[in-house]
CSV table of C-alpha atoms in Angstrom, one decimal:
chain,number,residue,atom,x,y,z
A,676,SER,CA,13.8,-3.1,1.3
A,677,ALA,CA,16.7,-5.5,1.0
A,678,THR,CA,15.9,-7.2,4.2
A,679,SER,CA,12.3,-7.7,3.2
A,680,LEU,CA,13.4,-9.4,0.0
A,681,TRP,CA,16.1,-11.5,1.7
A,682,THR,CA,13.8,-12.7,4.5
A,683,ASP,CA,10.9,-13.4,2.2
A,684,ALA,CA,8.9,-10.6,3.9
A,685,GLN,CA,9.3,-12.1,7.4
A,686,ASP,CA,11.0,-8.9,8.7
A,687,MET,CA,7.9,-6.9,7.9
A,688,VAL,CA,5.5,-9.6,9.2
A,689,ASP,CA,7.2,-9.6,12.6
A,690,ALA,CA,7.4,-5.8,12.6
A,691,CYS,CA,3.6,-5.5,12.0
A,692,ILE,CA,3.0,-7.9,14.9
A,693,ALA,CA,5.4,-6.0,17.2
A,694,LEU,CA,3.8,-2.7,16.1
A,695,GLY,CA,0.4,-3.9,17.2
A,696,VAL,CA,-1.4,-3.6,13.8
A,697,ASP,CA,-5.1,-4.6,14.2
A,698,ILE,CA,-6.3,-4.7,10.6
A,699,MET,CA,-4.6,-4.4,7.2
A,700,THR,CA,-5.4,-4.7,3.5
A,701,PRO,CA,-2.8,-5.8,0.9
A,702,HIS,CA,-0.9,-4.4,-2.0
A,703,TRP,CA,2.8,-5.4,-2.5
A,704,GLU,CA,2.2,-8.5,-0.3
A,705,SER,CA,1.0,-10.2,-3.5
A,706,THR,CA,4.4,-10.0,-5.1
A,707,PHE,CA,5.7,-12.6,-2.7
A,708,GLY,CA,3.2,-15.0,-4.3
A,709,ALA,CA,-0.2,-16.2,-3.3
A,710,ASP,CA,1.0,-19.2,-1.3
A,711,ARG,CA,3.3,-17.0,0.8
A,712,VAL,CA,0.5,-14.5,1.5
A,713,VAL,CA,-1.9,-17.2,2.6
A,714,GLU,CA,0.8,-18.8,4.8
A,715,ILE,CA,1.4,-15.5,6.6
A,716,VAL,CA,-2.3,-14.7,7.0
A,717,ASN,CA,-3.2,-18.2,8.3
A,718,LYS,CA,-0.2,-18.7,10.5
A,719,ASP,CA,1.6,-15.5,11.7
A,720,PHE,CA,-1.3,-13.1,11.6
A,721,LYS,CA,-3.9,-15.5,12.9
A,722,LYS,CA,-1.7,-16.3,15.9
A,723,ALA,CA,-1.1,-12.5,16.5
A,724,GLY,CA,-4.8,-11.6,16.0
A,725,ILE,CA,-4.2,-9.4,13.0
A,726,GLU,CA,-7.1,-9.2,10.6
A,727,PHE,CA,-6.4,-9.3,6.8
A,728,VAL,CA,-9.4,-7.9,4.9
A,729,ALA,CA,-10.0,-7.6,1.1
A,730,GLN,CA,-13.5,-7.5,-0.3
A,731,ASN,CA,-12.2,-7.2,-3.9
A,732,ILE,CA,-10.0,-10.4,-4.1
A,733,VAL,CA,-12.0,-13.4,-5.3
A,734,THR,CA,-11.2,-16.7,-6.9
A,735,ASN,CA,-11.1,-16.8,-10.7
A,736,ASP,CA,-13.3,-19.8,-11.1
A,737,PHE,CA,-16.3,-19.3,-8.8
A,738,GLY,CA,-15.8,-15.8,-7.4
A,739,ASP,CA,-15.4,-16.9,-3.8
A,740,GLN,CA,-13.9,-14.5,-1.3
A,741,VAL,CA,-10.2,-15.3,-0.8
A,742,PHE,CA,-10.0,-13.3,2.4
A,743,LYS,CA,-12.5,-11.8,4.8
A,744,PRO,CA,-14.3,-8.9,3.2
A,745,TYR,CA,-14.7,-7.0,6.5
A,746,VAL,CA,-14.5,-7.3,10.3
A,747,MET,CA,-16.7,-6.0,13.0
A,748,LYS,CA,-15.2,-4.4,16.1
A,749,GLU,CA,-16.7,-2.8,19.2
A,750,GLN,CA,-15.0,0.3,20.5
A,751,ASN,CA,-16.4,2.3,23.4
A,752,GLY,CA,-19.7,0.5,23.0
A,753,VAL,CA,-19.9,1.4,19.3
A,754,LYS,CA,-20.1,-1.3,16.6
A,755,ILE,CA,-17.6,-0.5,13.8
A,756,ALA,CA,-17.2,-2.4,10.5
A,757,VAL,CA,-13.9,-2.1,8.7
A,758,ILE,CA,-14.0,-3.3,5.0
A,759,GLY,CA,-10.8,-4.0,3.1
A,760,GLN,CA,-10.1,-2.8,-0.4
A,761,ALA,CA,-6.9,-4.3,-1.8
A,762,PHE,CA,-4.9,-2.6,-4.6
A,763,PRO,CA,-7.4,-3.3,-7.5
A,764,TYR,CA,-4.8,-3.6,-10.4
A,765,THR,CA,-2.4,-6.1,-8.9
A,766,PRO,CA,-2.4,-8.6,-11.9
A,767,ILE,CA,-1.8,-5.6,-14.3
A,768,ALA,CA,0.8,-3.6,-12.3
A,769,ASN,CA,2.6,-6.8,-11.1
A,770,PRO,CA,3.2,-10.2,-12.8
A,771,ARG,CA,0.0,-12.2,-13.2
A,772,TYR,CA,1.8,-15.5,-12.4
A,773,MET,CA,2.2,-14.5,-8.8
A,774,VAL,CA,-1.5,-14.6,-8.2
A,775,PRO,CA,-2.8,-17.0,-10.9
A,776,GLU,CA,-6.0,-18.0,-9.3
A,777,TRP,CA,-7.1,-14.6,-7.9
A,778,SER,CA,-9.2,-11.9,-9.5
A,779,PHE,CA,-9.0,-8.2,-8.3
A,780,GLY,CA,-10.7,-5.0,-9.5
A,781,ILE,CA,-12.4,-2.1,-7.8
A,782,ARG,CA,-15.8,-4.0,-7.4
A,783,ASP,CA,-18.1,-1.1,-6.4
A,784,ASP,CA,-21.1,-3.4,-6.5
A,785,SER,CA,-19.7,-6.0,-4.0
A,786,MET,CA,-18.4,-3.1,-1.8
A,787,GLN,CA,-22.0,-1.8,-1.6
A,788,LYS,CA,-23.2,-5.3,-0.8
A,789,TRP,CA,-20.8,-5.6,2.2
A,790,VAL,CA,-21.6,-2.1,3.4
A,791,ASP,CA,-25.3,-2.9,3.4
A,792,GLU,CA,-24.6,-6.3,5.2
A,793,ALA,CA,-22.5,-4.6,7.9
A,794,ARG,CA,-25.2,-2.0,8.5
A,795,ALA,CA,-27.9,-4.7,8.7
A,796,LYS,CA,-25.7,-6.4,11.3
A,797,GLY,CA,-25.7,-3.3,13.4
A,798,ALA,CA,-22.6,-1.4,12.4
A,799,GLN,CA,-22.9,2.2,13.5
A,800,VAL,CA,-19.7,3.2,11.8
A,801,VAL,CA,-18.4,1.8,8.5
A,802,VAL,CA,-14.8,2.5,7.5
A,803,VAL,CA,-13.0,1.3,4.3
A,804,LEU,CA,-9.3,0.5,4.6
A,805,SER,CA,-8.3,1.1,1.0
A,806,HIS,CA,-5.3,0.7,-1.2
A,807,ASN,CA,-7.0,2.2,-4.3
A,808,GLY,CA,-5.1,5.5,-4.3
A,809,MET,CA,-6.7,8.9,-3.6
A,810,ASP,CA,-8.2,9.5,-7.0
A,811,VAL,CA,-9.9,6.1,-7.2
A,812,ASP,CA,-11.1,6.5,-3.5
A,813,LEU,CA,-12.8,9.8,-4.4
A,814,LYS,CA,-14.6,8.2,-7.3
A,815,MET,CA,-15.6,5.2,-5.3
A,816,ALA,CA,-16.9,7.4,-2.5
A,817,SER,CA,-19.2,9.1,-5.0
A,818,ARG,CA,-20.7,5.8,-6.1
A,819,VAL,CA,-21.0,3.7,-3.0
A,820,THR,CA,-23.3,4.8,-0.2
A,821,GLY,CA,-23.2,4.2,3.6
A,822,VAL,CA,-19.4,4.5,4.1
A,823,ASP,CA,-18.5,7.0,6.8
A,824,ALA,CA,-14.8,7.3,5.9
A,825,ILE,CA,-12.1,5.8,3.6
A,826,PHE,CA,-8.7,5.5,5.1
A,827,GLY,CA,-6.6,5.3,1.9
A,828,GLY,CA,-3.1,4.5,0.8
A,829,HIS,CA,-1.2,3.9,-2.5
A,830,THR,CA,-0.6,7.4,-3.8
A,831,HIS,CA,1.1,8.5,-0.6
A,832,ASP,CA,-0.8,11.8,-0.4
A,833,GLY,CA,-0.5,13.6,2.9
A,834,VAL,CA,-4.0,15.0,3.2
A,835,PRO,CA,-4.4,17.5,6.0
A,836,GLN,CA,-8.2,17.3,6.1
A,837,PRO,CA,-10.6,14.7,4.7
A,838,VAL,CA,-12.3,15.4,1.4
A,839,LYS,CA,-16.1,15.4,1.8
A,840,VAL,CA,-17.5,13.4,-1.1
A,841,LYS,CA,-21.3,13.6,-1.7
A,842,ASN,CA,-23.1,10.5,-2.9
A,843,ALA,CA,-26.8,9.4,-3.3
A,844,LYS,CA,-27.3,8.9,0.4
A,845,GLY,CA,-24.9,11.3,2.2
A,846,ILE,CA,-21.3,12.1,2.6
A,847,THR,CA,-18.1,10.0,2.8
A,848,LEU,CA,-14.9,11.3,4.2
A,849,VAL,CA,-11.8,10.4,2.1
A,850,THR,CA,-8.3,10.6,3.6
A,851,ASN,CA,-4.7,9.6,2.9
A,852,ALA,CA,-2.0,9.8,5.5
A,853,GLY,CA,1.2,10.1,3.5
A,854,SER,CA,3.7,7.2,3.5
A,855,ASN,CA,6.9,5.9,5.1
A,856,GLY,CA,5.6,6.5,8.6
A,857,LYS,CA,5.9,10.3,8.1
A,858,PHE,CA,2.4,10.9,9.4
A,859,LEU,CA,-0.3,9.2,11.6
A,860,GLY,CA,-3.9,9.9,10.5
A,861,VAL,CA,-6.1,10.1,13.5
A,862,MET,CA,-9.9,10.1,13.1
A,863,ASP,CA,-12.3,10.5,16.1
A,864,PHE,CA,-16.0,9.9,15.5
A,865,GLU,CA,-18.8,11.1,17.8
A,866,VAL,CA,-21.6,8.6,17.5
A,867,LYS,CA,-25.1,9.4,18.6
A,868,GLY,CA,-28.4,7.5,17.8
A,869,LYS,CA,-26.5,4.8,16.0
A,870,ARG,CA,-24.9,7.1,13.5
A,871,VAL,CA,-21.8,9.4,13.1
A,872,GLU,CA,-22.8,12.8,14.4
A,873,SER,CA,-19.4,14.6,14.0
A,874,PHE,CA,-15.7,13.9,13.5
A,875,LYS,CA,-12.3,15.3,14.3
A,876,TYR,CA,-9.3,14.5,12.1
A,877,ARG,CA,-5.6,15.2,12.6
A,878,LEU,CA,-2.7,14.4,10.4
A,879,LEU,CA,0.0,14.0,13.0
A,880,PRO,CA,3.6,14.5,11.8
A,881,VAL,CA,6.0,11.8,13.2
A,882,PHE,CA,9.3,13.6,14.0
A,883,SER,CA,11.4,10.4,14.2
A,884,ASN,CA,14.6,12.3,15.2
A,885,LEU,CA,12.8,13.9,18.2
A,886,LEU,CA,11.0,10.8,19.5
A,887,PRO,CA,12.8,8.1,21.5
A,888,ALA,CA,12.8,4.8,19.7
A,889,ASP,CA,10.7,2.0,21.2
A,890,PRO,CA,13.3,-0.2,22.9
A,891,ALA,CA,11.7,-3.5,21.8
A,892,MET,CA,11.2,-2.5,18.2
A,893,ASP,CA,14.7,-1.0,18.1
A,894,ALA,CA,16.2,-4.2,19.3
A,895,TYR,CA,14.2,-6.2,16.8
A,896,ILE,CA,15.4,-4.0,13.9
A,897,LYS,CA,19.0,-4.4,15.0
A,898,LYS,CA,18.6,-8.2,15.2
A,899,VAL,CA,17.0,-8.5,11.7
A,900,ARG,CA,19.7,-6.3,10.1
A,901,ALA,CA,22.7,-7.9,11.9
A,902,PRO,CA,23.5,-10.7,9.4
A,903,TYR,CA,23.3,-8.3,6.4
A,904,GLU,CA,24.9,-5.2,7.9
A,905,LYS,CA,28.2,-5.4,5.9
A,906,LYS,CA,26.4,-6.0,2.6
A,907,LEU,CA,23.9,-3.2,3.3
A,908,ASN,CA,26.6,-0.6,4.1
A,909,GLU,CA,28.7,-1.3,0.9
A,910,LYS,CA,29.4,2.1,-0.7
A,911,LEU,CA,28.7,2.1,-4.5
A,912,ALA,CA,28.8,5.8,-5.4
A,913,VAL,CA,28.4,9.4,-4.2
A,914,SER,CA,25.3,11.3,-5.3
A,915,ASP,CA,25.8,14.6,-7.1
A,916,ASP,CA,22.1,15.3,-7.2
A,917,PHE,CA,19.0,15.3,-5.0
A,918,LEU,CA,17.7,11.7,-5.4
A,919,TYR,CA,14.0,11.1,-4.6
A,920,ARG,CA,11.0,9.1,-5.7
A,921,ARG,CA,7.7,10.6,-4.7
A,922,GLY,CA,4.6,12.1,-6.3
A,923,ASN,CA,2.7,10.4,-9.1
A,924,PHE,CA,5.2,11.3,-11.8
A,925,ASN,CA,8.9,10.6,-12.3
A,926,GLY,CA,11.6,11.7,-9.8
A,927,THR,CA,15.3,11.9,-10.0
A,928,TRP,CA,15.8,8.3,-8.8
A,929,ASP,CA,13.5,7.1,-11.6
A,930,GLN,CA,15.6,9.1,-14.1
A,931,LEU,CA,18.8,7.6,-12.8
A,932,LEU,CA,17.3,4.1,-13.3
A,933,VAL,CA,16.0,4.7,-16.8
A,934,ASP,CA,19.2,6.4,-17.9
A,935,ALA,CA,21.1,3.3,-16.6
A,936,LEU,CA,18.7,0.9,-18.5
A,937,MET,CA,19.2,2.8,-21.7
A,938,ASP,CA,23.0,2.9,-21.2
A,939,VAL,CA,23.4,-0.8,-20.3
A,940,LYS,CA,20.7,-2.2,-22.7
A,941,GLY,CA,21.4,0.2,-25.6
A,942,ALA,CA,17.7,1.1,-25.7
A,943,ASP,CA,16.1,4.1,-27.4
A,944,ALA,CA,13.7,4.5,-24.5
A,945,ALA,CA,13.2,3.0,-21.1
A,946,PHE,CA,10.2,2.4,-18.7
A,947,SER,CA,10.6,2.0,-15.0
A,948,PRO,CA,7.6,1.3,-12.7
A,949,GLY,CA,6.7,4.6,-10.9
A,950,PHE,CA,7.1,3.4,-7.4
A,951,ARG,CA,6.7,6.2,-4.8
A,952,TRP,CA,9.1,4.7,-2.2
A,953,GLY,CA,12.6,4.5,-1.0
A,954,THR,CA,15.0,6.9,0.8
A,955,THR,CA,15.7,10.4,-0.4
A,956,LEU,CA,19.4,11.3,-0.7
A,957,LEU,CA,20.9,14.7,-0.6
A,958,PRO,CA,23.8,15.8,-2.9
A,959,GLY,CA,27.1,14.5,-1.5
A,960,GLU,CA,25.6,11.5,0.3
A,961,ASP,CA,26.9,8.0,-0.2
A,962,ILE,CA,24.7,5.7,-2.3
A,963,THR,CA,25.1,2.4,-0.4
A,964,MET,CA,23.8,-1.0,-1.4
A,965,GLU,CA,21.0,-0.5,1.0
A,966,ARG,CA,19.9,2.8,-0.6
A,967,LEU,CA,20.0,1.2,-4.1
A,968,MET,CA,18.0,-1.8,-2.8
A,969,ASP,CA,15.4,0.6,-1.3
A,970,GLN,CA,14.6,1.5,-4.9
A,971,THR,CA,15.0,-1.9,-6.6
A,972,ALA,CA,14.5,-4.8,-4.2
A,973,ILE,CA,11.4,-6.4,-5.8
A,974,THR,CA,10.7,-10.1,-6.3
A,975,TYR,CA,10.7,-9.7,-10.1
A,976,PRO,CA,13.8,-7.6,-10.9
A,977,GLN,CA,14.4,-8.8,-14.4
A,978,THR,CA,14.8,-6.2,-17.2
A,979,THR,CA,14.2,-6.9,-20.8
A,980,LEU,CA,15.0,-5.2,-24.2
A,981,THR,CA,11.9,-5.3,-26.3
A,982,SER,CA,10.9,-4.0,-29.8
A,983,MET,CA,7.8,-1.9,-29.5
A,984,SER,CA,5.6,0.1,-31.9
A,985,GLY,CA,4.5,3.6,-31.0
A,986,GLU,CA,1.0,2.3,-30.7
A,987,THR,CA,2.1,-0.3,-28.0
A,988,ILE,CA,4.0,2.4,-26.1
A,989,LYS,CA,0.9,4.6,-26.1
A,990,THR,CA,-1.2,1.7,-24.9
A,991,ILE,CA,1.2,1.0,-22.0
A,992,MET,CA,1.2,4.7,-21.0
A,993,GLU,CA,-2.6,4.9,-21.1
A,994,ASP,CA,-2.8,1.7,-19.0
A,995,VAL,CA,-0.5,3.2,-16.4
A,996,CYS,CA,-2.6,6.4,-16.3
A,997,ASP,CA,-5.8,4.3,-15.9
A,998,ASN,CA,-4.2,2.3,-13.0
A,999,LEU,CA,-3.4,5.5,-11.1
A,1000,PHE,CA,-6.1,8.0,-12.0
C-alpha cells in the first residue's frame, strides 16, 4: 500500500502489534531491506512479544540461522511447535541486493531436522507456518514427515478443507486461508496420548461490512492515513472495466500495467510481476492514487527497456513457473 511504502512499513508493524499477532513468517518484508527487517524484529516485535520464525533463511557464509527456526508454545496443556517457512525464492523474485547476506530456498532437509528436534523436545503438535504457496506446500508435505499441519500463504487460495497429504510416516494437513483478510482459517486439534487424534477446520468468511470495526484499530488506521489523505484520494481516471489481480495468472490490472509499459516505453512485449494483491474495482469506479498505489507501491518500482532474445524470454517464463509451481 501507499502508506506502507511511505512509512517504511511502520504502519503494518504497528497494525500487527495492535491486531495481536503471535507468530509470523516473512515474504515481502525482505523488500524493505535486511537491516530494516532485523530492526523491526529486534525492537518492535521483541517488545510486543511477536515471534518471527524462518527455518529456511540462513547466512551465505556459514549457513547460520538468521531468525529462530521455530517456537514452542503451550496451549491447554499441550506443547505445540510452530516452524516458520519464509518465501523460498526471495532473492530470485525480488532484487538480490536487498538481502545480500542471506540465503533462502525450500530446505526440506533442515525442515525435517527442526521437526525431529521439536518432537524430541516434547512437541505433541507440529505446525508449519509457510509462505511457500499451495503447490510447494503440497510437495513439501509429501517429503517431510512429522508435521501435523501446514498453514500456508502466498498463492492466496481459499481452501475450504485441508488437503490430506500422505508421506512416509503419516498424513500432513495442508491449508491456505485466502488473502486480504477475506477469511480466517480456524484449526482445532484434539490431542490424546501426546499425538493429534482428530481435527476440525473451518474457513470463516469475514464480512467486513457486517462486522463493527474495532474502535482502537479504526482510530489507528485514521491516524496513519491522516497526513496522506489528500494525496491518496486524488482522482486519476474512471475505470471502464472490471479491474482485478488475483489467481496465479494475469488479471485485468496486470493487463492495464503491461499495456501502459508497452505504450510509454515503446516495447514489443512487457513483463509485470504477477502480484495477487490490491483492490478490485468495478466498471465506473474512480481510479484514485490510492487504488493505483495498491498495485504498484513497491520499494523497487523502476521499469527498464531491455533487448532480449526469445531464449531469454523463455528462460524467464520458465523461472516464474518454477517459483510458483
